[in-house]
Amino acid sequence: MSAWDDRVVAEFRANGGGVRGFGSGLVLLHSTGARSGERRVSPVAAVQEGGSWLVCASAAGAKRSPGWYFNLLAHPDAAVETPHGSVDVHAVELEGAERDAAFARFVDRSPAFRQYEHDAAPRIIPVLRLEPRG
């Protein structure tokens, strides 16, 4: 994890999920490294939808998706840590109109996502649904 991720994870855990600059819009994604097989923890913006979470691999508009996205493609079974506990999940990448509608939820939450989409072009920012397992 980067020093920034370490700080965000510590603040998330110390403040019941609240992180300066993000409010309560983050979860901690526990995934398995695509190549290393090592467990990873990544703070990610999430929109709760029913019992699932939508996560957006924006990487703040970078030309390449974040590592956790590739981890989920290789190993879709993961876990989401919330202020209320952890939930085992299975990641499903959204496509077409379903992806577009989900991405619009992130733009509604924060207009910065519209800029991320512009900056990332021609990359289409992936959106995944993390569905509870079991």
MMTF fields as JSON, N, C-alpha, C and O atoms, coordinates in Angstrom:
{
  "mmtfVersion": "1.0.0",
  "mmtfProducer": "UNKNOWN",
  "numBonds": 535,
  "numAtoms": 536,
  "numGroups": 134,
  "numChains": 1,
  "numModels": 1,
  "chainsPerModel": [1],
  "groupsPerChain": [134],
  "chainIdList": ["A"],
  "bondAtomList": [4, 2, 8, 6, 12, 10, 16, 14, 20, 18, 24, 22, 28, 26, 32, 30, 36, 34, 40, 38, 44, 42, 48, 46, 52, 50, 56, 54, 60, 58, 64, 62, 68, 66, 72, 70, 76, 74, 80, 78, 84, 82, 88, 86, 92, 90, 96, 94, 100, 98, 104, 102, 108, 106, 112, 110, 116, 114, 120, 118, 124, 122, 128, 126, 132, 130, 136, 134, 140, 138, 144, 142, 148, 146, 152, 150, 156, 154, 160, 158, 164, 162, 168, 166, 172, 170, 176, 174, 180, 178, 184, 182, 188, 186, 192, 190, 196, 194, 200, 198, 204, 202, 208, 206, 212, 210, 216, 214, 220, 218, 224, 222, 228, 226, 232, 230, 236, 234, 240, 238, 244, 242, 248, 246, 252, 250, 256, 254, 260, 258, 264, 262, 268, 266, 272, 270, 276, 274, 280, 278, 284, 282, 288, 286, 292, 290, 296, 294, 300, 298, 304, 302, 308, 306, 312, 310, 316, 314, 320, 318, 324, 322, 328, 326, 332, 330, 336, 334, 340, 338, 344, 342, 348, 346, 352, 350, 356, 354, 360, 358, 364, 362, 368, 366, 372, 370, 376, 374, 380, 378, 384, 382, 388, 386, 392, 390, 396, 394, 400, 398, 404, 402, 408, 406, 412, 410, 416, 414, 420, 418, 424, 422, 428, 426, 432, 430, 436, 434, 440, 438, 444, 442, 448, 446, 452, 450, 456, 454, 460, 458, 464, 462, 468, 466, 472, 470, 476, 474, 480, 478, 484, 482, 488, 486, 492, 490, 496, 494, 500, 498, 504, 502, 508, 506, 512, 510, 516, 514, 520, 518, 524, 522, 528, 526, 532, 530],
  "bondOrderList": [1, 1, 1, 1, 1, 1, 1, 1, 1, 1, 1, 1, 1, 1, 1, 1, 1, 1, 1, 1, 1, 1, 1, 1, 1, 1, 1, 1, 1, 1, 1, 1, 1, 1, 1, 1, 1, 1, 1, 1, 1, 1, 1, 1, 1, 1, 1, 1, 1, 1, 1, 1, 1, 1, 1, 1, 1, 1, 1, 1, 1, 1, 1, 1, 1, 1, 1, 1, 1, 1, 1, 1, 1, 1, 1, 1, 1, 1, 1, 1, 1, 1, 1, 1, 1, 1, 1, 1, 1, 1, 1, 1, 1, 1, 1, 1, 1, 1, 1, 1, 1, 1, 1, 1, 1, 1, 1, 1, 1, 1, 1, 1, 1, 1, 1, 1, 1, 1, 1, 1, 1, 1, 1, 1, 1, 1, 1, 1, 1, 1, 1, 1, 1],
  "groupList": [{"groupName": "MET", "atomNameList": ["N", "CA", "C", "O"], "elementList": ["N", "C", "C", "O"], "formalChargeList": [0, 0, 0, 0], "bondAtomList": [1, 0, 2, 1, 3, 2], "bondOrderList": [1, 1, 2], "singleLetterCode": "M", "chemCompType": "L-PEPTIDE LINKING"}, {"groupName": "SER", "atomNameList": ["N", "CA", "C", "O"], "elementList": ["N", "C", "C", "O"], "formalChargeList": [0, 0, 0, 0], "bondAtomList": [1, 0, 2, 1, 3, 2], "bondOrderList": [1, 1, 2], "singleLetterCode": "S", "chemCompType": "L-PEPTIDE LINKING"}, {"groupName": "ALA", "atomNameList": ["N", "CA", "C", "O"], "elementList": ["N", "C", "C", "O"], "formalChargeList": [0, 0, 0, 0], "bondAtomList": [1, 0, 2, 1, 3, 2], "bondOrderList": [1, 1, 2], "singleLetterCode": "A", "chemCompType": "L-PEPTIDE LINKING"}, {"groupName": "TRP", "atomNameList": ["N", "CA", "C", "O"], "elementList": ["N", "C", "C", "O"], "formalChargeList": [0, 0, 0, 0], "bondAtomList": [1, 0, 2, 1, 3, 2], "bondOrderList": [1, 1, 2], "singleLetterCode": "W", "chemCompType": "L-PEPTIDE LINKING"}, {"groupName": "ASP", "atomNameList": ["N", "CA", "C", "O"], "elementList": ["N", "C", "C", "O"], "formalChargeList": [0, 0, 0, 0], "bondAtomList": [1, 0, 2, 1, 3, 2], "bondOrderList": [1, 1, 2], "singleLetterCode": "D", "chemCompType": "L-PEPTIDE LINKING"}, {"groupName": "ARG", "atomNameList": ["N", "CA", "C", "O"], "elementList": ["N", "C", "C", "O"], "formalChargeList": [0, 0, 0, 0], "bondAtomList": [1, 0, 2, 1, 3, 2], "bondOrderList": [1, 1, 2], "singleLetterCode": "R", "chemCompType": "L-PEPTIDE LINKING"}, {"groupName": "VAL", "atomNameList": ["N", "CA", "C", "O"], "elementList": ["N", "C", "C", "O"], "formalChargeList": [0, 0, 0, 0], "bondAtomList": [1, 0, 2, 1, 3, 2], "bondOrderList": [1, 1, 2], "singleLetterCode": "V", "chemCompType": "L-PEPTIDE LINKING"}, {"groupName": "GLU", "atomNameList": ["N", "CA", "C", "O"], "elementList": ["N", "C", "C", "O"], "formalChargeList": [0, 0, 0, 0], "bondAtomList": [1, 0, 2, 1, 3, 2], "bondOrderList": [1, 1, 2], "singleLetterCode": "E", "chemCompType": "L-PEPTIDE LINKING"}, {"groupName": "PHE", "atomNameList": ["N", "CA", "C", "O"], "elementList": ["N", "C", "C", "O"], "formalChargeList": [0, 0, 0, 0], "bondAtomList": [1, 0, 2, 1, 3, 2], "bondOrderList": [1, 1, 2], "singleLetterCode": "F", "chemCompType": "L-PEPTIDE LINKING"}, {"groupName": "ASN", "atomNameList": ["N", "CA", "C", "O"], "elementList": ["N", "C", "C", "O"], "formalChargeList": [0, 0, 0, 0], "bondAtomList": [1, 0, 2, 1, 3, 2], "bondOrderList": [1, 1, 2], "singleLetterCode": "N", "chemCompType": "L-PEPTIDE LINKING"}, {"groupName": "GLY", "atomNameList": ["N", "CA", "C", "O"], "elementList": ["N", "C", "C", "O"], "formalChargeList": [0, 0, 0, 0], "bondAtomList": [1, 0, 2, 1, 3, 2], "bondOrderList": [1, 1, 2], "singleLetterCode": "G", "chemCompType": "PEPTIDE LINKING"}, {"groupName": "LEU", "atomNameList": ["N", "CA", "C", "O"], "elementList": ["N", "C", "C", "O"], "formalChargeList": [0, 0, 0, 0], "bondAtomList": [1, 0, 2, 1, 3, 2], "bondOrderList": [1, 1, 2], "singleLetterCode": "L", "chemCompType": "L-PEPTIDE LINKING"}, {"groupName": "HIS", "atomNameList": ["N", "CA", "C", "O"], "elementList": ["N", "C", "C", "O"], "formalChargeList": [0, 0, 0, 0], "bondAtomList": [1, 0, 2, 1, 3, 2], "bondOrderList": [1, 1, 2], "singleLetterCode": "H", "chemCompType": "L-PEPTIDE LINKING"}, {"groupName": "THR", "atomNameList": ["N", "CA", "C", "O"], "elementList": ["N", "C", "C", "O"], "formalChargeList": [0, 0, 0, 0], "bondAtomList": [1, 0, 2, 1, 3, 2], "bondOrderList": [1, 1, 2], "singleLetterCode": "T", "chemCompType": "L-PEPTIDE LINKING"}, {"groupName": "PRO", "atomNameList": ["N", "CA", "C", "O"], "elementList": ["N", "C", "C", "O"], "formalChargeList": [0, 0, 0, 0], "bondAtomList": [1, 0, 2, 1, 3, 2], "bondOrderList": [1, 1, 2], "singleLetterCode": "P", "chemCompType": "L-PEPTIDE LINKING"}, {"groupName": "GLN", "atomNameList": ["N", "CA", "C", "O"], "elementList": ["N", "C", "C", "O"], "formalChargeList": [0, 0, 0, 0], "bondAtomList": [1, 0, 2, 1, 3, 2], "bondOrderList": [1, 1, 2], "singleLetterCode": "Q", "chemCompType": "L-PEPTIDE LINKING"}, {"groupName": "CYS", "atomNameList": ["N", "CA", "C", "O"], "elementList": ["N", "C", "C", "O"], "formalChargeList": [0, 0, 0, 0], "bondAtomList": [1, 0, 2, 1, 3, 2], "bondOrderList": [1, 1, 2], "singleLetterCode": "C", "chemCompType": "L-PEPTIDE LINKING"}, {"groupName": "LYS", "atomNameList": ["N", "CA", "C", "O"], "elementList": ["N", "C", "C", "O"], "formalChargeList": [0, 0, 0, 0], "bondAtomList": [1, 0, 2, 1, 3, 2], "bondOrderList": [1, 1, 2], "singleLetterCode": "K", "chemCompType": "L-PEPTIDE LINKING"}, {"groupName": "TYR", "atomNameList": ["N", "CA", "C", "O"], "elementList": ["N", "C", "C", "O"], "formalChargeList": [0, 0, 0, 0], "bondAtomList": [1, 0, 2, 1, 3, 2], "bondOrderList": [1, 1, 2], "singleLetterCode": "Y", "chemCompType": "L-PEPTIDE LINKING"}, {"groupName": "ILE", "atomNameList": ["N", "CA", "C", "O"], "elementList": ["N", "C", "C", "O"], "formalChargeList": [0, 0, 0, 0], "bondAtomList": [1, 0, 2, 1, 3, 2], "bondOrderList": [1, 1, 2], "singleLetterCode": "I", "chemCompType": "L-PEPTIDE LINKING"}],
  "groupTypeList": [0, 1, 2, 3, 4, 4, 5, 6, 6, 2, 7, 8, 5, 2, 9, 10, 10, 10, 6, 5, 10, 8, 10, 1, 10, 11, 6, 11, 11, 12, 1, 13, 10, 2, 5, 1, 10, 7, 5, 5, 6, 1, 14, 6, 2, 2, 6, 15, 7, 10, 10, 1, 3, 11, 6, 16, 2, 1, 2, 2, 10, 2, 17, 5, 1, 14, 10, 3, 18, 8, 9, 11, 11, 2, 12, 14, 4, 2, 2, 6, 7, 13, 14, 12, 10, 1, 6, 4, 6, 12, 2, 6, 7, 11, 7, 10, 2, 7, 5, 4, 2, 2, 8, 2, 5, 8, 6, 4, 5, 1, 14, 2, 8, 5, 15, 18, 7, 12, 4, 2, 2, 14, 5, 19, 19, 14, 6, 11, 5, 11, 7, 14, 5, 10],
  "groupIdList": [1, 2, 3, 4, 5, 6, 7, 8, 9, 10, 11, 12, 13, 14, 15, 16, 17, 18, 19, 20, 21, 22, 23, 24, 25, 26, 27, 28, 29, 30, 31, 32, 33, 34, 35, 36, 37, 38, 39, 40, 41, 42, 43, 44, 45, 46, 47, 48, 49, 50, 51, 52, 53, 54, 55, 56, 57, 58, 59, 60, 61, 62, 63, 64, 65, 66, 67, 68, 69, 70, 71, 72, 73, 74, 75, 76, 77, 78, 79, 80, 81, 82, 83, 84, 85, 86, 87, 88, 89, 90, 91, 92, 93, 94, 95, 96, 97, 98, 99, 100, 101, 102, 103, 104, 105, 106, 107, 108, 109, 110, 111, 112, 113, 114, 115, 116, 117, 118, 119, 120, 121, 122, 123, 124, 125, 126, 127, 128, 129, 130, 131, 132, 133, 134],
  "secStructList": [7, 7, 2, 2, 2, 2, 2, 2, 2, 2, 2, 2, 2, 2, 6, 6, 6, 7, 5, 6, 6, 6, 5, 6, 7, 3, 3, 3, 3, 3, 3, 3, 7, 6, 6, 6, 7, 7, 3, 3, 3, 3, 3, 3, 3, 3, 3, 3, 3, 6, 6, 3, 3, 3, 3, 3, 7, 7, 4, 4, 4, 7, 1, 1, 7, 7, 2, 2, 2, 2, 2, 2, 2, 2, 7, 7, 3, 3, 3, 3, 3, 3, 6, 6, 3, 3, 3, 3, 3, 3, 3, 3, 3, 7, 7, 2, 2, 2, 2, 2, 2, 2, 2, 2, 2, 2, 2, 2, 2, 7, 6, 2, 2, 2, 2, 2, 2, 2, 2, 2, 6, 6, 1, 7, 7, 7, 3, 3, 3, 3, 3, 3, 7, 7],
  "xCoordList": [0.845, 0.0, 0.878, 1.985, 0.378, 1.103, 0.907, 0.024, 1.725, 1.583, 0.214, -0.395, -0.271, -1.587, -2.668, -3.538, -2.611, -3.583, -3.508, -4.539, -2.283, -2.119, -2.832, -3.515, -2.669, -3.299, -4.816, -5.505, -5.338, -6.785, -7.362, -8.407, -6.698, -7.166, -7.182, -8.155, -6.121, -6.064, -7.154, -7.804, -7.37, -8.407, -9.8, -10.655, -10.027, -11.296, -11.597, -12.696, -10.623, -10.819, -10.939, -11.675, -10.233, -10.275, -11.543, -11.943, -12.18, -13.322, -14.622, -15.481, -14.778, -16.029, -16.374, -17.545, -15.371, -15.592, -15.487, -15.444, -15.444, -15.318, -13.875, -12.965, -13.671, -12.33, -12.412, -13.23, -11.55, -11.506, -11.448, -10.608, -12.334, -12.374, -13.253, -13.587, -13.629, -14.456, -15.755, -16.645, -15.866, -17.053, -17.153, -16.171, -18.339, -18.546, -18.728, -19.363, -18.172, -18.362, -17.312, -17.201, -16.538, -15.49, -15.798, -16.492, -15.261, -15.156, -13.717, -12.984, -13.319, -11.993, -12.181, -12.844, -11.588, -11.699, -10.527, -9.366, -10.834, -9.819, -9.816, -10.767, -8.748, -8.652, -7.366, -6.532, -7.234, -6.037, -5.273, -5.848, -3.985, -3.151, -3.235, -3.115, -3.441, -3.601, -2.375, -2.517, -1.195, 0.035, 0.686, 1.2, 0.667, 1.385, 0.615, 1.217, -0.716, -1.534, -1.612, -2.23, -0.979, -0.987, -2.286, -2.894, -2.702, -3.893, -3.572, -2.501, -4.511, -4.366, -5.567, -6.667, -5.355, -6.445, -6.369, -5.335, -7.487, -7.536, -8.763, -9.876, -8.579, -9.753, -10.35, -9.639, -11.652, -12.301, -13.624, -14.327, -13.944, -15.25, -16.297, -16.11, -17.397, -18.439, -19.809, -20.009, -20.737, -22.143, -22.901, -22.882, -23.572, -24.343, -25.631, -26.324, -25.928, -27.116, -27.766, -27.341, -28.812, -29.407, -28.368, -27.765, -28.15, -27.142, -25.796, -24.879, -25.655, -24.4, -23.725, -24.291, -22.508, -21.767, -21.33, -20.904, -21.434, -20.851, -19.503, -19.389, -18.488, -17.167, -16.708, -16.967, -16.029, -15.649, -14.125, -13.479, -13.558, -12.104, -11.573, -10.915, -11.869, -11.519, -10.035, -9.488, -9.373, -7.97, -7.768, -6.739, -8.774, -8.732, -8.43, -7.786, -8.908, -8.747, -7.465, -7.142, -6.725, -5.488, -5.798, -6.927, -4.802, -4.968, -5.03, -5.368, -4.71, -4.73, -5.595, -5.57, -6.344, -7.186, -6.309, -5.164, -6.836, -6.059, -5.809, -6.523, -4.791, -4.423, -5.554, -5.7, -6.36, -7.43, -8.413, -9.018, -8.585, -9.473, -8.945, -9.704, -7.65, -7.052, -7.066, -7.208, -6.919, -7.031, -8.409, -8.526, -9.466, -10.828, -11.115, -11.877, -10.52, -10.705, -10.095, -10.677, -8.922, -8.232, -8.849, -8.91, -9.303, -9.834, -11.093, -11.016, -12.248, -13.453, -14.03, -14.853, -13.621, -14.092, -13.201, -11.979, -13.836, -13.115, -13.942, -14.863, -13.605, -14.379, -14.425, -13.509, -15.508, -15.677, -15.723, -16.536, -14.848, -14.839, -15.587, -15.238, -16.617, -17.411, -17.263, -16.672, -17.785, -17.742, -18.525, -18.356, -19.38, -20.235, -19.751, -20.425, -18.6, -18.061, -17.674, -17.74, -17.267, -16.827, -17.861, -18.554, -17.945, -18.869, -18.08, -17.382, -18.192, -17.589, -18.412, -19.64, -17.734, -18.416, -17.825, -16.738, -18.582, -18.132, -18.276, -19.34, -17.211, -17.198, -17.719, -17.333, -18.602, -19.142, -18.953, -19.442, -18.243, -18.045, -19.318, -19.896, -19.746, -20.951, -20.582, -19.481, -21.51, -21.252, -22.415, -23.529, -22.138, -23.174, -23.99, -23.45, -25.288, -26.197, -26.173, -26.325, -25.981, -25.928, -24.697, -24.779, -23.561, -22.338, -22.542, -22.166, -23.137, -23.344, -24.244, -23.971, -25.318, -26.231, -25.522, -25.72, -24.703, -23.966, -22.936, -22.773, -22.237, -21.248, -21.93, -21.37, -23.129, -23.875, -24.146, -24.241, -24.272, -24.477, -23.251, -23.375, -22.066, -20.835, -20.748, -20.344, -21.121, -21.117, -22.109, -21.826, -23.278, -24.262, -23.708, -23.993, -22.925, -22.342, -21.238, -21.125, -20.419, -19.299, -19.011, -18.607, -19.213, -18.937, -17.491, -17.203, -16.583, -15.194, -15.11, -14.181, -16.061, -16.033, -16.213, -15.699, -16.933, -17.073, -15.701, -15.361, -14.912, -13.564, -12.667, -11.85, -12.814, -12.02, -12.28, -11.354, -13.559, -13.924, -13.257, -12.766, -13.248, -12.602, -11.103, -10.523, -10.473, -9.024, -8.584, -7.504, -9.41, -9.046, -9.195, -8.616, -9.962, -10.244, -8.944, -7.955, -8.948, -10.08, -10.475, -11.391, -9.801, -10.158, -11.58, -11.931, -12.38, -13.707, -13.527, -13.034, -13.919, -13.728, -14.66, -15.88, -14.082, -14.907, -15.693, -15.241, -16.871, -17.685, -18.013, -18.388, -17.866, -18.149, -19.189, -19.269, -19.968, -20.894, -20.28, -19.884, -20.203, -19.71, -20.918, -21.538, -21.241, -22.44, -22.074, -21.104, -22.842, -22.558, -22.579, -23.411, -21.637, -21.586, -22.261, -22.278, -22.818, -23.373, -24.647, -25.261],
  "yCoordList": [-1.184, 0.0, 1.231, 1.226, 2.274, 3.54, 4.216, 3.84, 5.205, 5.971, 6.644, 6.733, 7.121, 7.758, 6.747, 7.041, 5.542, 4.492, 4.136, 3.975, 4.011, 3.7, 4.74, 4.389, 6.015, 7.086, 6.999, 7.136, 6.771, 6.695, 5.49, 5.604, 4.342, 3.142, 3.39, 3.049, 3.976, 4.255, 5.229, 5.023, 6.281, 7.263, 6.63, 6.891, 5.804, 5.096, 4.277, 4.35, 3.508, 2.615, 3.386, 2.97, 4.498, 5.288, 6.121, 6.47, 6.444, 7.373, 6.75, 7.455, 5.456, 4.81, 4.987, 5.141, 4.966, 5.07, 6.477, 6.653, 7.475, 8.854, 9.183, 8.919, 9.765, 10.155, 11.562, 11.85, 12.444, 13.832, 13.898, 13.253, 14.672, 14.838, 13.816, 13.989, 12.742, 11.695, 11.467, 10.766, 12.05, 11.803, 10.331, 9.705, 9.78, 8.359, 7.56, 6.505, 8.061, 7.422, 6.399, 6.036, 5.924, 4.942, 3.6, 3.524, 2.551, 1.241, 0.793, 1.341, -0.192, -0.783, -2.106, -3.02, -2.186, -3.366, -4.297, -3.905, -5.517, -6.538, -7.471, -8.22, -7.417, -8.22, -9.039, -8.89, -9.904, -10.737, -10.249, -10.102, -9.997, -9.493, -10.377, -11.598, -9.756, -10.492, -11.348, -12.484, -10.827, -11.566, -12.136, -13.255, -11.369, -11.785, -12.794, -13.603, -12.754, -13.601, -13.107, -13.749, -11.951, -11.39, -10.635, -10.085, -10.618, -9.87, -8.384, -7.957, -7.601, -6.143, -5.466, -6.019, -4.276, -3.452, -2.113, -1.445, -1.729, -0.477, 0.322, -0.203, 1.587, 2.431, 2.806, 3.285, 2.588, 2.889, 3.608, 3.332, 4.535, 5.198, 4.156, 3.371, 4.158, 3.172, 3.81, 4.721, 3.301, 3.693, 2.437, 1.445, 2.485, 1.318, 1.268, 2.27, 0.07, -0.147, -1.43, -2.535, -1.257, -2.428, -3.059, -2.368, -4.347, -5.026, -5.105, -5.734, -4.473, -4.493, -3.128, -2.157, -3.075, -1.818, -1.66, -2.623, -0.455, -0.107, 0.535, 1.382, 0.142, 0.75, 1.143, 0.443, 2.265, 2.885, 2.937, 3.537, 2.315, 2.245, 3.486, 3.386, 4.658, 5.918, 6.241, 6.848, 5.845, 6.209, 7.708, 8.151, 8.482, 9.951, 10.43, 11.461, 9.662, 10.079, 9.633, 10.107, 8.732, 8.223, 7.455, 7.009, 7.308, 6.587, 5.074, 4.339, 4.613, 3.174, 2.95, 3.745, 1.878, 1.526, 1.177, 0.759, 1.343, 1.047, -0.454, -1.278, -0.785, -2.179, -3.039, -4.194, -2.482, -3.297, -3.781, -4.841, -3.024, -3.446, -4.739, -5.687, -4.779, -5.964, -7.134, -8.288, -6.831, -7.874, -8.522, -9.746, -7.69, -8.231, -9.007, -9.973, -8.603, -9.372, -10.767, -11.758, -10.836, -12.112, -12.959, -14.185, -12.292, -12.973, -12.228, -11.394, -12.509, -11.712, -11.893, -11.085, -12.934, -13.076, -12.228, -12.379, -11.335, -10.352, -10.083, -10.834, -9.015, -8.592, -7.075, -6.396, -6.56, -5.129, -4.884, -5.477, -4.009, -3.622, -2.302, -1.311, -2.306, -1.117, -0.775, -1.552, 0.366, 0.674, -0.335, -0.387, -1.133, -2.079, -3.515, -4.433, -3.718, -5.062, -5.352, -4.481, -6.595, -7.007, -7.926, -8.68, -7.844, -8.66, -9.302, -8.612, -10.618, -11.307, -10.99, -11.061, -10.641, -10.214, -10.909, -11.485, -10.83, -11.294, -10.111, -9.497, -9.793, -8.633, -9.013, -10.034, -8.17, -8.324, -6.994, -5.963, -7.011, -5.776, -5.455, -6.33, -4.208, -3.769, -3.304, -2.805, -3.473, -3.097, -2.304, -2.353, -1.57, -0.875, 0.089, 0.843, 0.063, 0.997, 0.828, 1.799, -0.407, -0.643, 0.043, 0.649, -0.055, 0.629, 2.135, 2.818, 2.659, 4.104, 4.637, 5.698, 3.914, 4.336, 4.305, 5.194, 3.29, 3.199, 4.323, 4.925, 4.608, 5.688, 7.026, 7.865, 7.228, 8.469, 8.654, 9.787, 7.568, 7.671, 8.284, 9.039, 7.957, 8.548, 10.028, 10.839, 10.389, 11.799, 12.597, 13.732, 12.006, 12.681, 12.93, 13.959, 11.997, 12.127, 13.179, 13.965, 13.18, 14.116, 14.449, 13.571, 15.708, 16.101, 15.85, 15.865, 15.62, 15.32, 14.085, 13.964, 13.166, 11.964, 12.29, 11.571, 13.363, 13.785, 14.199, 13.877, 14.912, 15.302, 14.075, 13.991, 13.119, 11.89, 11.184, 10.69, 11.144, 10.495, 11.193, 10.542, 12.523, 13.309, 13.049, 12.813, 13.092, 12.919, 11.513, 11.34, 10.516, 9.123, 8.746, 7.753, 9.524, 9.188, 8.926, 9.632, 7.936, 7.16, 5.974, 5.23, 5.786, 4.692, 4.903, 5.998, 3.876, 3.897, 3.434, 2.332, 4.256, 3.925, 2.77, 2.886, 1.668, 0.519, 0.777, 1.487, 0.182, 0.167, -1.293, -2.044, -1.679, -3.05, -3.059, -2.131, -4.099, -4.332, -5.399, -6.463, -5.115, -6.076, -6.669, -6.031, -7.904, -8.579, -9.493, -10.245, -9.433, -10.319, -11.791, -12.218, -12.544, -13.989, -14.702, -14.215, -15.863, -16.727, -16.214, -16.808],
  "zCoordList": [0.0, 0.0, 0.0, 0.54, -0.605, -0.587, 0.759, 1.53, 1.034, 2.285, 2.343, 3.409, 1.182, 1.138, 1.515, 2.334, 0.911, 1.236, 2.718, 3.371, 3.256, 4.68, 5.549, 6.511, 5.205, 5.986, 5.902, 6.912, 4.699, 4.509, 5.25, 5.891, 5.171, 5.868, 7.373, 8.045, 7.904, 9.342, 9.754, 10.78, 8.981, 9.301, 9.212, 10.058, 8.197, 8.035, 9.288, 9.837, 9.728, 10.879, 12.185, 13.079, 12.309, 13.542, 13.67, 14.78, 12.547, 12.558, 12.07, 11.54, 12.238, 11.856, 10.395, 10.049, 9.531, 8.094, 7.537, 6.32, 8.394, 7.927, 7.584, 8.369, 6.397, 5.966, 5.407, 4.533, 5.922, 5.447, 3.934, 3.307, 3.356, 1.914, 1.201, 0.029, 1.915, 1.31, 2.071, 1.589, 3.245, 4.046, 4.372, 4.773, 4.2, 4.487, 3.197, 3.202, 2.098, 0.803, 0.426, -0.745, 1.392, 1.088, 1.746, 2.759, 1.137, 1.768, 1.592, 0.768, 2.361, 2.181, 1.451, 1.942, 0.278, -0.563, -0.265, -0.389, 0.124, 0.386, -0.828, -1.048, -1.6, -2.814, -2.782, -1.89, -3.776, -3.922, -5.141, -6.219, -4.976, -6.061, -7.296, -7.202, -8.456, -9.706, -10.022, -10.476, -9.793, -10.096, -8.846, -8.866, -7.753, -6.55, -5.713, -5.006, -5.785, -4.928, -3.493, -2.643, -3.22, -1.869, -1.607, -2.525, -0.345, 0.049, 0.005, 0.436, -0.52, -0.652, -0.014, -0.004, 0.515, 1.044, 0.331, 0.341, -0.293, -1.052, -0.637, -0.661, -0.254, -0.024, -1.379, -2.263, -1.541, -2.811, -2.559, -1.587, -3.458, -3.421, -3.788, -4.718, -3.05, -3.294, -3.128, -2.325, -3.912, -3.797, -3.418, -4.146, -2.273, -1.869, -2.677, -2.852, -3.16, -3.976, -3.476, -3.812, -2.659, -2.03, -1.124, -0.303, -1.256, -0.455, -1.124, -0.597, -2.289, -3.048, -2.993, -2.491, -3.519, -3.647, -5.083, -5.72, -5.592, -6.882, -6.603, -5.717, -7.347, -7.23, -8.626, -9.605, -8.694, -9.951, -10.025, -9.166, -11.039, -11.19, -11.904, -12.939, -11.338, -11.987, -11.91, -12.831, -10.824, -10.598, -10.789, -11.299, -10.368, -10.466, -11.886, -12.079, -12.89, -14.276, -14.941, -16.031, -14.313, -14.91, -16.192, -16.402, -17.033, -18.299, -18.097, -19.025, -16.906, -16.6, -15.358, -14.418, -15.371, -14.222, -13.022, -13.194, -11.814, -10.606, -10.458, -11.03, -9.686, -9.481, -8.947, -9.347, -8.04, -7.456, -8.519, -8.354, -9.612, -10.695, -11.327, -11.526, -11.64, -12.237, -11.252, -11.655, -9.956, -8.934, -8.987, -8.927, -9.099, -9.123, -10.406, -10.38, -11.521, -12.758, -12.606, -13.049, -11.977, -11.812, -10.695, -10.793, -9.64, -8.45, -8.002, -7.1, -8.611, -8.314, -6.92, -6.491, -6.202, -4.822, -3.927, -3.914, -3.181, -2.37, -1.112, -0.79, -0.414, 0.762, 0.799, 0.335, 1.358, 1.56, 3.059, 3.769, 3.537, 4.944, 5.065, 4.424, 5.894, 6.148, 7.632, 8.382, 8.066, 9.495, 10.347, 11.565, 9.699, 10.427, 10.316, 10.781, 9.711, 9.565, 8.131, 7.263, 7.894, 6.563, 5.929, 6.612, 4.609, 3.834, 2.698, 1.956, 2.562, 1.425, 0.189, 0.217, -0.896, -2.115, -3.34, -3.3, -4.419, -5.734, -6.692, -6.766, -7.421, -8.322, -9.702, -10.272, -10.224, -11.569, -12.29, -11.829, -13.419, -14.182, -14.961, -15.605, -14.899, -15.596, -17.0, -17.231, -17.928, -19.319, -19.881, -19.36, -20.957, -21.715, -20.887, -20.078, -21.091, -20.426, -18.912, -18.171, -18.455, -17.003, -16.404, -15.336, -17.095, -16.647, -16.655, -15.702, -17.728, -17.851, -16.749, -16.188, -16.429, -15.362, -14.01, -13.183, -13.789, -12.528, -12.43, -11.369, -13.538, -13.516, -13.223, -12.517, -13.76, -13.5, -12.011, -11.539, -11.273, -9.817, -9.148, -8.183, -9.664, -9.119, -9.473, -8.64, -10.697, -11.12, -10.281, -9.897, -9.994, -9.146, -7.753, -7.14, -7.258, -5.924, -5.908, -4.968, -6.974, -7.053, -8.513, -9.275, -8.915, -10.307, -10.746, -11.943, -9.802, -10.164, -11.048, -11.846, -10.921, -11.752, -13.226, -14.083, -13.535, -14.936, -15.478, -16.617, -14.664, -15.079, -15.2, -16.117, -14.275, -14.355, -15.686, -16.33, -16.09, -17.345, -18.534, -19.457, -18.494, -19.553, -19.575, -20.635, -18.396, -18.307, -18.712, -19.278, -18.427, -18.7, -20.172, -20.612, -20.941, -22.343, -23.104, -22.91, -23.947, -24.439, -23.554, -23.903, -22.414, -21.5, -20.994, -20.555, -21.055, -20.445, -19.005, -18.764, -18.059, -16.645, -16.26, -16.376, -15.808, -15.421, -14.133, -13.234, -14.077, -12.862, -12.582, -13.483, -11.326, -10.922, -9.814, -9.009, -9.788, -8.68, -7.789, -8.265, -6.504, -5.532, -4.828, -3.977, -5.2, -4.703, -3.537, -3.621, -2.451, -1.313, -1.739, -2.539, -1.178, -1.412, -0.257, 0.874, -0.563, 0.494, 0.968, 1.854]
}
